[in-house]
Amino acid sequence: MMKVMGAVREPGGSRGVRGGPLRDLTDPGTYRAAAYVLLTLPVGALVAVLLTVVVVGGLLTLPVLIGAPALVGAVWLVGALGDLQRWMAGVLGISFARRLPASYAGVLAWLGAQLASPVTYRTLLFHLVQLPLGLLCWLVLVTLMIVALMGLAAPAWALGSAVPIVWNEWTVQPGPVAVAGLMLVGLGTLIVTAGVLNLMGRMWTRLAAALLPLDAGDEAARREVIALRRAAGRVALGDDLNATLGDLTTQACAASTAARVTLHARDGTLWASSSSDAWTDAEAGPVEEVPDTALPQPGEANVLPWPDGGLVAVLPVSLPASAGTLEGVTLRARYRPGVRPGADELAFLLSIADHAGTALHAAQLIERAGARAGEQERARLARELHDSVAQALYGITLGAKTARATLERDPARTLQSLDYTIRLAEGGVSEMKALLFSLRPDALEEGGLIAALTQHAHALEARHGLQVHADLRREPDLAPDVQAAAYRVAQEALHNVVKHARAAQVWVSLVQDGPHVTLTVRDDGRGFDPQAQGRGTLGQRSMRERAAGAGGTLTVQSGADGDVGTTVTLTLPALAPLTLPARGSA
């Protein structure tokens, strides 16, 4: 749905008042219009001569079979000269979407497509009206310029001439007052000429915008589909919000007739723009000065006239239906004078705005997930400290009190208490080191997976009295995220040993065999029936998800008959070795 709002007033008055009667003389658009009008007559004459010669020559030579290729060339010439006209329209500040390359299927297929396309006939109509209309513009401008120059040059030809001016029975000898009046007439005519030039520029702009655009059907649909596909891929990537929003505005501008597309926050702050250079106030005015009353409702687009003669389309940026809306966040498309967006283009821009809302929503979800992950990590840290270090400190306190109470009457028991206290202290230190190692984000990168597993094994031995047999050889060739997954799986497996297995010994091995790295955690405790538990407990599901996320596989072997133990095996892909080129090779 498109709503056209009322005209936006400029601060300090309307467009006609701002700048006064000399505005057209200082407006850059006036001189662009003058340059275009000067080109219309020679270009129109050239186009008329070329088309007339080719068409007439083709018709006259049609009986000798030479005319058929000439007429086909005339059809091609209409399109080629149309591209010239579109390029020349850039003098007026009009930009047209580029023609997408089409597959070539033969001369007849191409000729049929050209004759069936309305672009060919609209372009031909522009060629036909350009010469007479350009000639009319030239006659009007030449007349006005002669009057203006005669008036402004009155001191040279009137005061310096001794020959009186005779008109019917009247004989006039110009004096200073008459010369001043003639100069004022010349100045006024010059101002009128500037206004007429500006009016001609608007006329040619509207004519070019109406007849020269490429087909707004299939061509525009192809551009919009490509832009939406790229936008969806960029949003799905979502690596950088600012880059994503900037790319969305660039895709929207490239696939539409808008001269600039921007994204603005609730307070009007510019978030992203399709162009790096800001429009000057003389050309387009500040895009940010859109009043609050122009903000559209969700699913609608407001198209407002702008003081420079162009338009600005204001579209809402909405979040997905389940997440609400972004009130006040808008996508704005600026159009040059003479260019008006259609309903299909506004629907396309609304889709881009929805993609921007999806990108913003994804950024919000990532931020919330990060905050939630921080909360969960703090809860895990508190749990680990309570289960390990806090308990160790409590045991150390009890052991120290017992040693002090039995120091004089039972030295042997005092020695046992001190040995117990020392073991608890060593275990607490090892567990604290392991905990700090796992909390540091760069710990695995600096120390490696072997160091992390060694620290964890020492903590298990000291805290829980387990006998850990570690077969940890050289550091495996794993990517950083795969290293982190392997460490978390080992943590969870050893935690299950302590919590459920009631084991006395644990074997931990990490071996790389060619393209595979195998991590094994085996205990001699009581087992369980993996089939009876389906996919296992929450810890097992977490280990399987981490393994799958790292591109590996996880197997759990156990049994419920006696102390058969449990074996957890994680197989991960190793990094491919770098192959250096042979010396002397290119």
Coordinates of C-alpha atoms in Angstrom, one line a residue:
M1 CA 0.0 0.0 0.0
M2 CA 1.3 3.4 -0.9
K3 CA 0.3 6.6 0.8
V4 CA 1.3 10.0 -0.7
M5 CA 1.6 12.6 2.1
G6 CA 1.5 16.4 1.8
A7 CA 4.5 18.5 0.7
V8 CA 7.2 19.0 3.3
R9 CA 7.9 22.6 4.1
E10 CA 11.4 23.8 4.3
P11 CA 12.6 25.7 7.4
G12 CA 12.2 29.4 6.8
G13 CA 9.6 29.3 4.0
S14 CA 8.7 27.5 0.8
R15 CA 10.9 26.7 -2.1
G16 CA 9.7 29.7 -4.1
V17 CA 10.7 32.2 -1.4
R18 CA 14.0 30.6 -0.4
G19 CA 16.8 32.2 -2.5
G20 CA 14.5 34.9 -4.0
P21 CA 14.1 35.7 -7.7
L22 CA 17.8 34.9 -8.4
R23 CA 17.5 31.3 -7.2
D24 CA 17.3 29.9 -10.7
L25 CA 20.5 31.8 -11.6
T26 CA 22.4 30.2 -8.8
D27 CA 20.8 26.7 -9.1
P28 CA 23.2 24.1 -10.5
G29 CA 20.3 22.4 -12.1
T30 CA 19.7 25.4 -14.4
Y31 CA 23.1 25.0 -16.0
R32 CA 22.7 21.2 -16.3
A33 CA 19.4 21.9 -18.0
A34 CA 21.1 24.4 -20.3
A35 CA 23.8 21.9 -21.2
Y36 CA 21.2 19.3 -22.0
V37 CA 19.1 21.6 -24.1
L38 CA 22.2 22.6 -26.1
L39 CA 22.8 19.0 -26.8
T40 CA 19.3 18.1 -27.8
L41 CA 19.3 19.8 -31.2
P42 CA 22.6 18.3 -32.6
V43 CA 21.9 14.9 -31.0
G44 CA 18.3 14.9 -32.2
A45 CA 19.5 15.8 -35.7
L46 CA 22.1 13.0 -35.7
V47 CA 19.5 10.5 -34.5
A48 CA 17.0 11.6 -37.1
V49 CA 19.5 11.4 -39.9
L50 CA 20.8 8.0 -38.9
L51 CA 17.4 6.4 -38.5
T52 CA 16.0 8.0 -41.7
V53 CA 19.0 6.9 -43.8
V54 CA 18.9 3.3 -42.4
V55 CA 15.1 2.8 -42.6
V56 CA 14.7 4.5 -46.0
G57 CA 17.7 2.7 -47.4
G58 CA 16.4 -0.6 -46.1
L59 CA 13.0 -0.1 -47.6
L60 CA 14.4 0.9 -51.0
T61 CA 16.8 -2.0 -51.1
L62 CA 14.3 -4.6 -49.7
P63 CA 13.7 -6.2 -53.2
V64 CA 17.4 -7.0 -53.6
L65 CA 17.6 -8.6 -50.1
I66 CA 20.0 -6.0 -48.8
G67 CA 17.2 -4.1 -47.1
A68 CA 16.3 -6.9 -44.6
P69 CA 19.7 -6.7 -42.8
A70 CA 19.4 -2.8 -42.9
L71 CA 16.0 -2.9 -41.2
V72 CA 17.3 -5.3 -38.6
G73 CA 20.1 -2.9 -38.1
A74 CA 17.6 -0.1 -37.7
V75 CA 16.0 -2.0 -34.8
W76 CA 19.4 -2.4 -33.2
L77 CA 20.1 1.3 -33.9
V78 CA 17.0 2.3 -31.9
G79 CA 18.3 0.5 -28.9
A80 CA 21.9 1.7 -29.3
L81 CA 20.8 5.3 -29.7
G82 CA 18.5 4.8 -26.7
D83 CA 21.5 3.9 -24.6
L84 CA 23.1 7.2 -25.8
Q85 CA 20.0 9.1 -24.8
R86 CA 20.1 7.5 -21.4
W87 CA 23.7 8.4 -20.9
M88 CA 23.0 12.0 -22.0
A89 CA 20.1 12.1 -19.5
G90 CA 22.8 11.8 -16.8
V91 CA 23.5 15.5 -17.4
L92 CA 20.0 16.2 -15.9
G93 CA 20.9 13.9 -12.9
I94 CA 18.8 11.0 -14.1
S95 CA 20.2 7.5 -13.7
F96 CA 18.7 4.4 -15.2
A97 CA 19.2 0.8 -14.1
R98 CA 21.7 -1.1 -16.2
R99 CA 20.4 -3.7 -18.6
L100 CA 21.2 -7.2 -17.4
P101 CA 23.0 -9.4 -19.9
A102 CA 20.7 -11.9 -21.6
S103 CA 21.7 -15.1 -23.2
Y104 CA 22.0 -15.0 -27.1
A105 CA 19.6 -17.4 -28.8
G106 CA 20.0 -16.2 -32.4
V107 CA 19.1 -13.2 -34.6
L108 CA 15.4 -14.1 -35.0
A109 CA 14.9 -14.7 -31.3
W110 CA 16.6 -11.3 -30.5
L111 CA 14.6 -9.5 -33.2
G112 CA 11.3 -11.0 -31.9
A113 CA 12.2 -9.9 -28.3
Q114 CA 13.0 -6.4 -29.5
L115 CA 9.8 -6.0 -31.5
A116 CA 7.7 -7.4 -28.6
S117 CA 9.3 -5.2 -26.0
P118 CA 7.6 -1.9 -25.2
V119 CA 11.0 -0.3 -24.5
T120 CA 11.8 -0.3 -28.2
Y121 CA 8.6 1.7 -29.0
R122 CA 9.0 4.1 -26.1
T123 CA 12.6 4.8 -27.1
L124 CA 11.6 5.3 -30.7
L125 CA 9.0 7.8 -29.6
F126 CA 11.6 9.7 -27.7
H127 CA 13.8 9.8 -30.8
L128 CA 10.9 11.2 -32.8
V129 CA 10.0 14.0 -30.5
Q130 CA 13.5 15.0 -29.6
L131 CA 14.4 17.0 -32.7
P132 CA 11.2 19.1 -33.0
L133 CA 11.1 19.7 -29.3
G134 CA 14.8 20.5 -29.1
L135 CA 14.3 22.9 -32.0
L136 CA 11.5 24.6 -30.2
C137 CA 13.6 25.0 -27.1
W138 CA 16.4 26.4 -29.1
L139 CA 14.1 29.0 -30.7
V140 CA 12.7 30.1 -27.4
L141 CA 16.2 30.3 -25.7
V142 CA 17.8 32.1 -28.7
T143 CA 15.0 34.7 -28.7
L144 CA 15.2 35.3 -24.9
M145 CA 19.0 35.4 -25.0
I146 CA 18.9 38.0 -27.9
V147 CA 16.6 40.2 -25.9
A148 CA 18.6 39.8 -22.7
L149 CA 21.9 40.5 -24.5
M150 CA 20.5 43.5 -26.3
G151 CA 19.2 44.9 -23.1
L152 CA 22.4 44.3 -21.1
A153 CA 24.5 45.7 -23.9
A154 CA 22.4 48.8 -24.3
P155 CA 25.2 51.1 -23.1
A156 CA 27.4 49.9 -26.0
W157 CA 24.9 50.2 -28.8
A158 CA 22.6 52.9 -27.6
L159 CA 24.7 55.6 -26.0
G160 CA 27.6 55.2 -28.3
S161 CA 25.5 55.4 -31.5
A162 CA 24.9 58.8 -33.2
V163 CA 22.1 57.4 -35.4
P164 CA 18.7 57.9 -33.8
I165 CA 16.2 55.1 -33.7
V166 CA 13.2 55.7 -36.1
W167 CA 10.0 53.7 -35.6
N168 CA 7.0 54.8 -37.8
E169 CA 6.6 58.5 -37.3
W170 CA 8.6 58.4 -34.0
T171 CA 12.3 59.3 -33.8
V172 CA 13.9 58.2 -30.5
Q173 CA 17.4 59.2 -29.3
P174 CA 18.1 57.0 -26.3
G175 CA 19.2 58.7 -23.2
P176 CA 20.6 57.5 -19.9
V177 CA 17.2 56.8 -18.5
A178 CA 16.2 54.7 -21.5
V179 CA 19.5 52.9 -21.4
A180 CA 18.9 52.0 -17.7
G181 CA 15.5 50.8 -18.6
L182 CA 16.8 48.6 -21.4
M183 CA 19.4 47.1 -19.0
L184 CA 16.7 46.3 -16.5
V185 CA 14.7 44.7 -19.2
G186 CA 17.8 42.7 -20.2
L187 CA 18.4 41.6 -16.6
G188 CA 14.7 40.6 -16.2
T189 CA 14.9 38.6 -19.4
L190 CA 18.0 36.9 -18.2
I191 CA 16.2 35.9 -15.0
V192 CA 13.2 34.7 -17.0
T193 CA 15.6 32.8 -19.2
A194 CA 17.0 31.0 -16.2
G195 CA 13.5 30.1 -15.0
V196 CA 12.6 28.9 -18.5
L197 CA 15.7 26.8 -18.6
N198 CA 14.8 25.3 -15.2
L199 CA 11.3 24.6 -16.6
M200 CA 12.8 23.0 -19.7
G201 CA 15.0 20.8 -17.5
R202 CA 12.0 19.6 -15.6
M203 CA 10.1 18.9 -18.9
W204 CA 13.0 16.9 -20.4
T205 CA 13.5 15.1 -17.1
R206 CA 9.9 13.9 -17.0
L207 CA 10.0 13.0 -20.7
A208 CA 13.2 11.0 -20.3
A209 CA 11.9 9.3 -17.1
A210 CA 8.7 8.4 -18.9
L211 CA 10.1 7.1 -22.2
L212 CA 13.7 6.0 -21.6
P213 CA 13.5 3.5 -18.7
L214 CA 14.2 -0.1 -19.5
D215 CA 11.4 -2.6 -19.1
A216 CA 10.0 -2.3 -15.6
G217 CA 8.7 -5.9 -15.8
D218 CA 11.1 -8.8 -16.3
E219 CA 14.2 -6.7 -16.1
A220 CA 13.3 -5.1 -12.8
A221 CA 12.1 -8.4 -11.4
R222 CA 15.4 -10.0 -12.2
R223 CA 17.3 -7.2 -10.5
E224 CA 15.1 -7.4 -7.5
V225 CA 15.3 -11.2 -7.2
I226 CA 19.1 -11.0 -7.4
A227 CA 19.2 -8.2 -4.8
L228 CA 16.9 -10.1 -2.4
R229 CA 18.9 -13.3 -2.8
R230 CA 22.1 -11.4 -2.0
A231 CA 20.5 -9.6 0.9
A232 CA 19.2 -12.9 2.3
G233 CA 22.7 -14.4 2.1
R234 CA 24.2 -11.4 3.8
V235 CA 21.6 -11.5 6.6
A236 CA 22.2 -15.2 7.0
L237 CA 25.9 -14.6 7.3
G238 CA 25.4 -11.9 9.9
D239 CA 29.1 -11.5 10.8
D240 CA 29.0 -7.7 11.1
L241 CA 25.8 -5.7 11.7
N242 CA 27.1 -2.5 10.2
A243 CA 28.4 -4.2 7.1
T244 CA 25.2 -6.1 6.7
L245 CA 23.0 -3.0 6.9
G246 CA 25.4 -1.1 4.5
D247 CA 25.2 -4.0 2.0
L248 CA 21.4 -4.1 2.2
T249 CA 21.1 -0.4 1.3
T250 CA 23.6 -0.8 -1.5
Q251 CA 21.6 -3.8 -2.9
A252 CA 18.3 -1.8 -2.6
C253 CA 19.8 1.2 -4.5
A254 CA 21.3 -0.9 -7.2
A255 CA 18.1 -2.8 -8.0
S256 CA 15.7 0.2 -7.8
T257 CA 15.4 3.6 -9.4
A258 CA 16.3 5.4 -6.2
A259 CA 19.4 7.7 -6.2
R260 CA 20.2 6.9 -2.5
V261 CA 18.9 4.5 0.1
T262 CA 19.5 5.0 3.8
L263 CA 18.6 3.4 7.2
H264 CA 17.8 5.7 10.1
A265 CA 17.4 5.0 13.9
R266 CA 14.4 6.3 15.9
D267 CA 16.1 9.7 16.5
G268 CA 17.0 10.1 12.9
T269 CA 20.6 9.0 13.3
L270 CA 22.0 7.6 10.0
W271 CA 22.9 3.9 10.4
A272 CA 23.8 2.9 6.8
S273 CA 23.8 4.5 3.4
S274 CA 24.1 3.3 -0.2
S275 CA 26.6 6.1 -1.0
S276 CA 29.5 7.6 0.9
D277 CA 29.0 11.2 -0.2
A278 CA 26.2 13.2 1.4
W279 CA 23.8 15.1 -0.7
T280 CA 24.2 18.9 -0.5
D281 CA 21.4 21.0 0.7
A282 CA 21.2 22.8 -2.6
E283 CA 20.7 19.5 -4.5
A284 CA 18.6 17.4 -2.3
G285 CA 18.2 18.8 1.1
P286 CA 18.9 16.8 4.3
V287 CA 17.2 13.4 4.2
E288 CA 17.0 13.3 8.0
E289 CA 14.4 16.1 8.1
V290 CA 11.4 13.8 7.7
P291 CA 8.7 14.8 10.1
D292 CA 7.3 12.4 12.7
T293 CA 3.9 12.6 11.0
A294 CA 5.4 11.0 7.9
L295 CA 6.4 7.8 9.7
P296 CA 4.5 4.9 8.0
Q297 CA 2.5 2.1 9.6
P298 CA 3.9 -1.4 9.4
G299 CA 3.6 -2.8 5.9
E300 CA 3.0 0.6 4.4
A301 CA 5.2 3.2 2.5
N302 CA 4.8 6.9 2.6
V303 CA 6.0 8.8 -0.5
L304 CA 6.5 12.5 0.1
P305 CA 7.3 15.4 -2.3
W306 CA 10.7 16.9 -1.5
P307 CA 11.6 20.6 -2.0
D308 CA 14.0 19.9 -4.8
G309 CA 11.2 18.4 -6.9
G310 CA 12.1 14.8 -6.2
L311 CA 10.5 12.3 -3.8
V312 CA 11.4 10.5 -0.7
A313 CA 9.9 7.1 0.2
V314 CA 9.8 6.3 3.9
L315 CA 9.4 2.6 4.8
P316 CA 9.2 1.0 8.3
V317 CA 11.8 -1.5 9.4
S318 CA 9.9 -4.3 11.2
L319 CA 11.1 -7.2 13.2
P320 CA 9.6 -10.7 12.6
A321 CA 6.0 -11.1 13.8
S322 CA 7.1 -13.0 16.9
A323 CA 9.4 -10.2 18.0
G324 CA 7.3 -7.1 17.5
T325 CA 8.3 -4.0 15.6
L326 CA 11.2 -1.4 15.6
E327 CA 9.2 1.7 16.2
G328 CA 10.6 4.7 14.4
V329 CA 13.4 2.8 12.6
T330 CA 13.0 3.5 8.8
L331 CA 14.4 2.8 5.4
R332 CA 14.4 5.9 3.2
A333 CA 14.8 6.0 -0.6
R334 CA 15.5 9.3 -2.3
Y335 CA 14.4 9.9 -5.9
R336 CA 15.6 12.6 -8.2
P337 CA 13.2 14.9 -9.9
G338 CA 11.0 13.2 -12.5
V339 CA 11.5 9.7 -11.1
R340 CA 8.6 8.1 -9.2
P341 CA 8.6 4.6 -7.7
G342 CA 5.9 2.1 -8.6
A343 CA 4.0 -0.2 -6.3
D344 CA 6.3 -3.1 -7.2
E345 CA 9.4 -1.2 -6.4
L346 CA 7.9 -0.1 -3.0
A347 CA 7.1 -3.7 -2.3
F348 CA 10.7 -4.6 -3.0
L349 CA 12.0 -1.9 -0.7
L350 CA 9.7 -3.1 2.0
S351 CA 11.2 -6.6 1.6
I352 CA 14.7 -5.0 2.0
A353 CA 13.4 -3.2 5.1
D354 CA 12.2 -6.6 6.5
H355 CA 15.6 -8.0 5.8
A356 CA 17.1 -5.1 7.8
G357 CA 14.7 -5.9 10.6
T358 CA 15.7 -9.5 10.6
A359 CA 19.4 -8.5 10.7
L360 CA 18.7 -6.2 13.7
H361 CA 16.7 -9.0 15.4
A362 CA 19.5 -11.5 14.9
A363 CA 22.0 -9.0 16.4
Q364 CA 19.7 -8.6 19.4
L365 CA 19.4 -12.4 19.8
I366 CA 23.2 -12.8 19.6
E367 CA 23.6 -10.1 22.3
R368 CA 21.0 -11.8 24.5
A369 CA 22.6 -15.2 23.9
G370 CA 26.0 -13.8 24.9
A371 CA 24.5 -12.3 28.1
R372 CA 22.7 -15.6 28.8
A373 CA 25.9 -17.5 28.2
G374 CA 27.7 -15.2 30.6
E375 CA 25.1 -15.9 33.3
Q376 CA 25.3 -19.7 32.7
E377 CA 29.1 -19.5 32.9
R378 CA 28.9 -17.6 36.2
A379 CA 26.5 -20.2 37.5
R380 CA 28.8 -23.0 36.4
L381 CA 31.7 -21.3 38.1
A382 CA 29.8 -20.9 41.3
R383 CA 28.9 -24.6 41.2
E384 CA 32.4 -25.7 40.5
L385 CA 33.8 -23.5 43.3
H386 CA 31.2 -24.9 45.7
D387 CA 31.8 -28.5 44.7
S388 CA 35.5 -28.4 44.6
V389 CA 37.5 -25.5 46.1
A390 CA 35.0 -24.6 48.8
Q391 CA 34.7 -28.2 49.9
A392 CA 38.5 -28.5 49.9
L393 CA 38.9 -25.4 52.0
Y394 CA 36.3 -26.7 54.4
G395 CA 38.2 -30.0 54.7
I396 CA 41.5 -28.1 55.2
T397 CA 39.9 -26.2 58.0
L398 CA 38.7 -29.4 59.7
G399 CA 42.0 -31.2 59.2
A400 CA 43.9 -28.2 60.7
K401 CA 41.6 -28.1 63.7
T402 CA 41.9 -31.8 64.3
A403 CA 45.8 -31.6 64.1
R404 CA 45.8 -28.8 66.6
A405 CA 43.5 -30.7 69.0
T406 CA 45.6 -33.9 68.9
L407 CA 49.0 -32.3 68.7
E408 CA 50.0 -33.1 72.3
R409 CA 48.1 -36.2 73.2
D410 CA 48.2 -38.2 69.9
P411 CA 51.1 -37.2 67.6
A412 CA 50.3 -40.1 65.1
R413 CA 46.8 -38.9 64.5
T414 CA 48.1 -35.3 64.2
L415 CA 50.5 -36.5 61.4
Q416 CA 47.5 -38.2 59.6
S417 CA 45.5 -35.0 59.9
L418 CA 48.3 -32.9 58.5
D419 CA 48.8 -35.4 55.6
Y420 CA 45.1 -35.2 54.9
T421 CA 45.2 -31.4 55.0
I422 CA 48.2 -31.2 52.6
R423 CA 46.4 -33.5 50.1
L424 CA 43.3 -31.4 50.3
A425 CA 45.4 -28.2 49.7
E426 CA 47.2 -29.7 46.8
G427 CA 43.9 -30.8 45.3
G428 CA 42.4 -27.4 45.8
V429 CA 45.3 -25.8 44.1
S430 CA 45.1 -28.2 41.1
E431 CA 41.4 -27.7 40.8
M432 CA 41.8 -23.9 41.0
K433 CA 44.4 -24.1 38.2
A434 CA 42.2 -26.2 36.1
L435 CA 39.2 -24.0 36.6
L436 CA 41.2 -20.8 35.8
F437 CA 42.7 -22.6 32.8
S438 CA 39.2 -23.4 31.4
L439 CA 37.9 -19.9 32.1
R440 CA 40.6 -18.1 30.1
P441 CA 39.4 -17.7 26.5
D442 CA 42.9 -18.1 25.1
A443 CA 44.0 -20.9 27.5
L444 CA 43.7 -23.6 24.9
E445 CA 45.5 -21.5 22.3
E446 CA 48.4 -20.7 24.6
G447 CA 48.7 -24.0 26.6
G448 CA 47.1 -26.4 24.2
L449 CA 44.8 -29.4 24.7
I450 CA 47.4 -31.6 26.3
A451 CA 48.1 -29.0 29.0
A452 CA 44.4 -28.5 29.7
L453 CA 43.8 -32.3 30.1
T454 CA 46.9 -32.7 32.3
Q455 CA 45.7 -30.0 34.7
H456 CA 42.2 -31.6 34.8
A457 CA 43.7 -35.0 35.5
H458 CA 45.8 -33.6 38.4
A459 CA 42.7 -32.0 39.9
L460 CA 40.8 -35.3 39.8
E461 CA 43.6 -37.2 41.5
A462 CA 44.0 -34.7 44.3
R463 CA 40.3 -34.0 44.9
H464 CA 38.6 -37.3 44.4
G465 CA 41.4 -39.8 45.0
L466 CA 41.1 -41.3 41.5
Q467 CA 44.1 -42.8 39.9
V468 CA 44.3 -41.2 36.5
H469 CA 46.4 -42.9 33.8
A470 CA 47.1 -40.2 31.2
D471 CA 48.4 -41.2 27.8
L472 CA 48.8 -37.7 26.4
R473 CA 51.5 -37.6 23.7
R474 CA 52.1 -34.8 21.3
E475 CA 49.7 -31.9 20.7
P476 CA 47.2 -33.0 17.9
D477 CA 46.6 -30.9 14.8
L478 CA 43.2 -29.6 15.6
A479 CA 41.4 -26.3 14.8
P480 CA 40.8 -24.0 17.9
D481 CA 37.0 -24.7 17.9
V482 CA 37.6 -28.4 17.6
Q483 CA 40.1 -28.3 20.5
A484 CA 37.5 -26.5 22.7
A485 CA 34.9 -29.2 21.8
A486 CA 37.4 -32.0 22.7
Y487 CA 38.2 -30.4 26.0
R488 CA 34.5 -29.9 26.9
V489 CA 33.7 -33.5 26.0
A490 CA 36.6 -34.8 28.2
Q491 CA 35.4 -32.6 31.1
E492 CA 31.9 -33.9 30.8
A493 CA 33.1 -37.6 30.5
L494 CA 35.3 -37.2 33.6
H495 CA 32.6 -35.5 35.5
N496 CA 30.3 -38.4 34.8
V497 CA 33.0 -40.8 36.1
V498 CA 33.2 -38.9 39.4
K499 CA 29.4 -38.5 39.7
H500 CA 28.1 -41.9 38.6
A501 CA 30.7 -44.5 38.0
R502 CA 32.2 -45.0 41.5
A503 CA 35.5 -45.8 39.8
A504 CA 38.9 -46.2 41.3
Q505 CA 40.9 -45.7 38.0
V506 CA 40.5 -43.7 34.9
W507 CA 42.4 -43.9 31.6
V508 CA 42.6 -40.8 29.4
S509 CA 44.3 -41.0 26.0
L510 CA 44.7 -38.7 23.1
V511 CA 46.2 -40.1 19.9
Q512 CA 46.4 -38.7 16.4
D513 CA 46.4 -41.3 13.6
G514 CA 46.7 -39.7 10.2
P515 CA 43.7 -37.6 9.5
H516 CA 41.9 -38.5 12.7
V517 CA 42.4 -37.6 16.3
T518 CA 40.9 -40.0 18.9
L519 CA 40.1 -39.0 22.5
T520 CA 39.3 -41.9 24.9
V521 CA 38.1 -41.8 28.5
R522 CA 37.7 -45.2 30.2
D523 CA 36.9 -46.1 33.8
D524 CA 36.7 -49.3 35.9
G525 CA 33.5 -48.3 37.6
R526 CA 30.0 -49.6 37.4
G527 CA 28.5 -49.3 34.0
F528 CA 25.0 -48.7 32.6
D529 CA 22.9 -49.8 29.7
P530 CA 23.1 -47.2 26.9
Q531 CA 20.2 -48.7 25.1
A532 CA 17.9 -48.5 28.0
Q533 CA 18.5 -44.7 28.3
G534 CA 17.8 -44.0 24.7
R535 CA 20.0 -41.1 23.7
G536 CA 21.3 -40.8 27.2
T537 CA 21.3 -38.1 29.8
L538 CA 21.7 -34.4 29.3
G539 CA 25.4 -34.7 29.7
Q540 CA 25.6 -37.3 26.9
R541 CA 23.4 -35.3 24.6
S542 CA 25.7 -32.3 25.2
M543 CA 28.7 -34.4 24.3
R544 CA 27.1 -35.7 21.2
E545 CA 26.1 -32.2 20.1
R546 CA 29.6 -30.9 20.6
A547 CA 31.1 -33.8 18.7
A548 CA 28.7 -33.2 15.8
G549 CA 29.4 -29.5 15.8
A550 CA 33.1 -30.2 15.5
G551 CA 32.6 -32.6 12.6
G552 CA 33.4 -35.7 14.7
T553 CA 31.6 -38.7 16.1
L554 CA 31.0 -39.9 19.7
T555 CA 30.5 -43.5 20.9
V556 CA 29.7 -44.7 24.4
Q557 CA 30.3 -48.4 25.3
S558 CA 29.2 -49.7 28.7
G559 CA 27.2 -52.5 30.3
A560 CA 25.0 -52.9 33.4
D561 CA 26.5 -56.2 34.5
G562 CA 29.0 -55.6 37.4
D563 CA 32.0 -53.4 37.2
V564 CA 32.5 -53.5 33.5
G565 CA 33.3 -49.8 33.3
T566 CA 32.4 -47.3 30.6
T567 CA 34.4 -46.1 27.5
V568 CA 33.7 -42.8 25.8
T569 CA 35.5 -42.4 22.4
L570 CA 35.5 -39.2 20.5
T571 CA 36.9 -39.1 16.9
L572 CA 37.7 -35.8 15.4
P573 CA 39.0 -34.7 12.0
A574 CA 42.6 -33.4 12.1
L575 CA 43.8 -30.3 10.2
A576 CA 45.1 -31.1 6.7
P577 CA 48.9 -30.6 6.5
L578 CA 50.1 -27.6 4.5
T579 CA 51.8 -28.6 1.3
L580 CA 54.6 -26.3 0.3
P581 CA 55.4 -25.8 -3.4
A582 CA 58.6 -27.3 -4.6
R583 CA 61.5 -25.0 -4.9
G584 CA 61.6 -23.4 -8.4
S585 CA 58.0 -24.1 -9.2
A586 CA 55.7 -21.3 -10.1

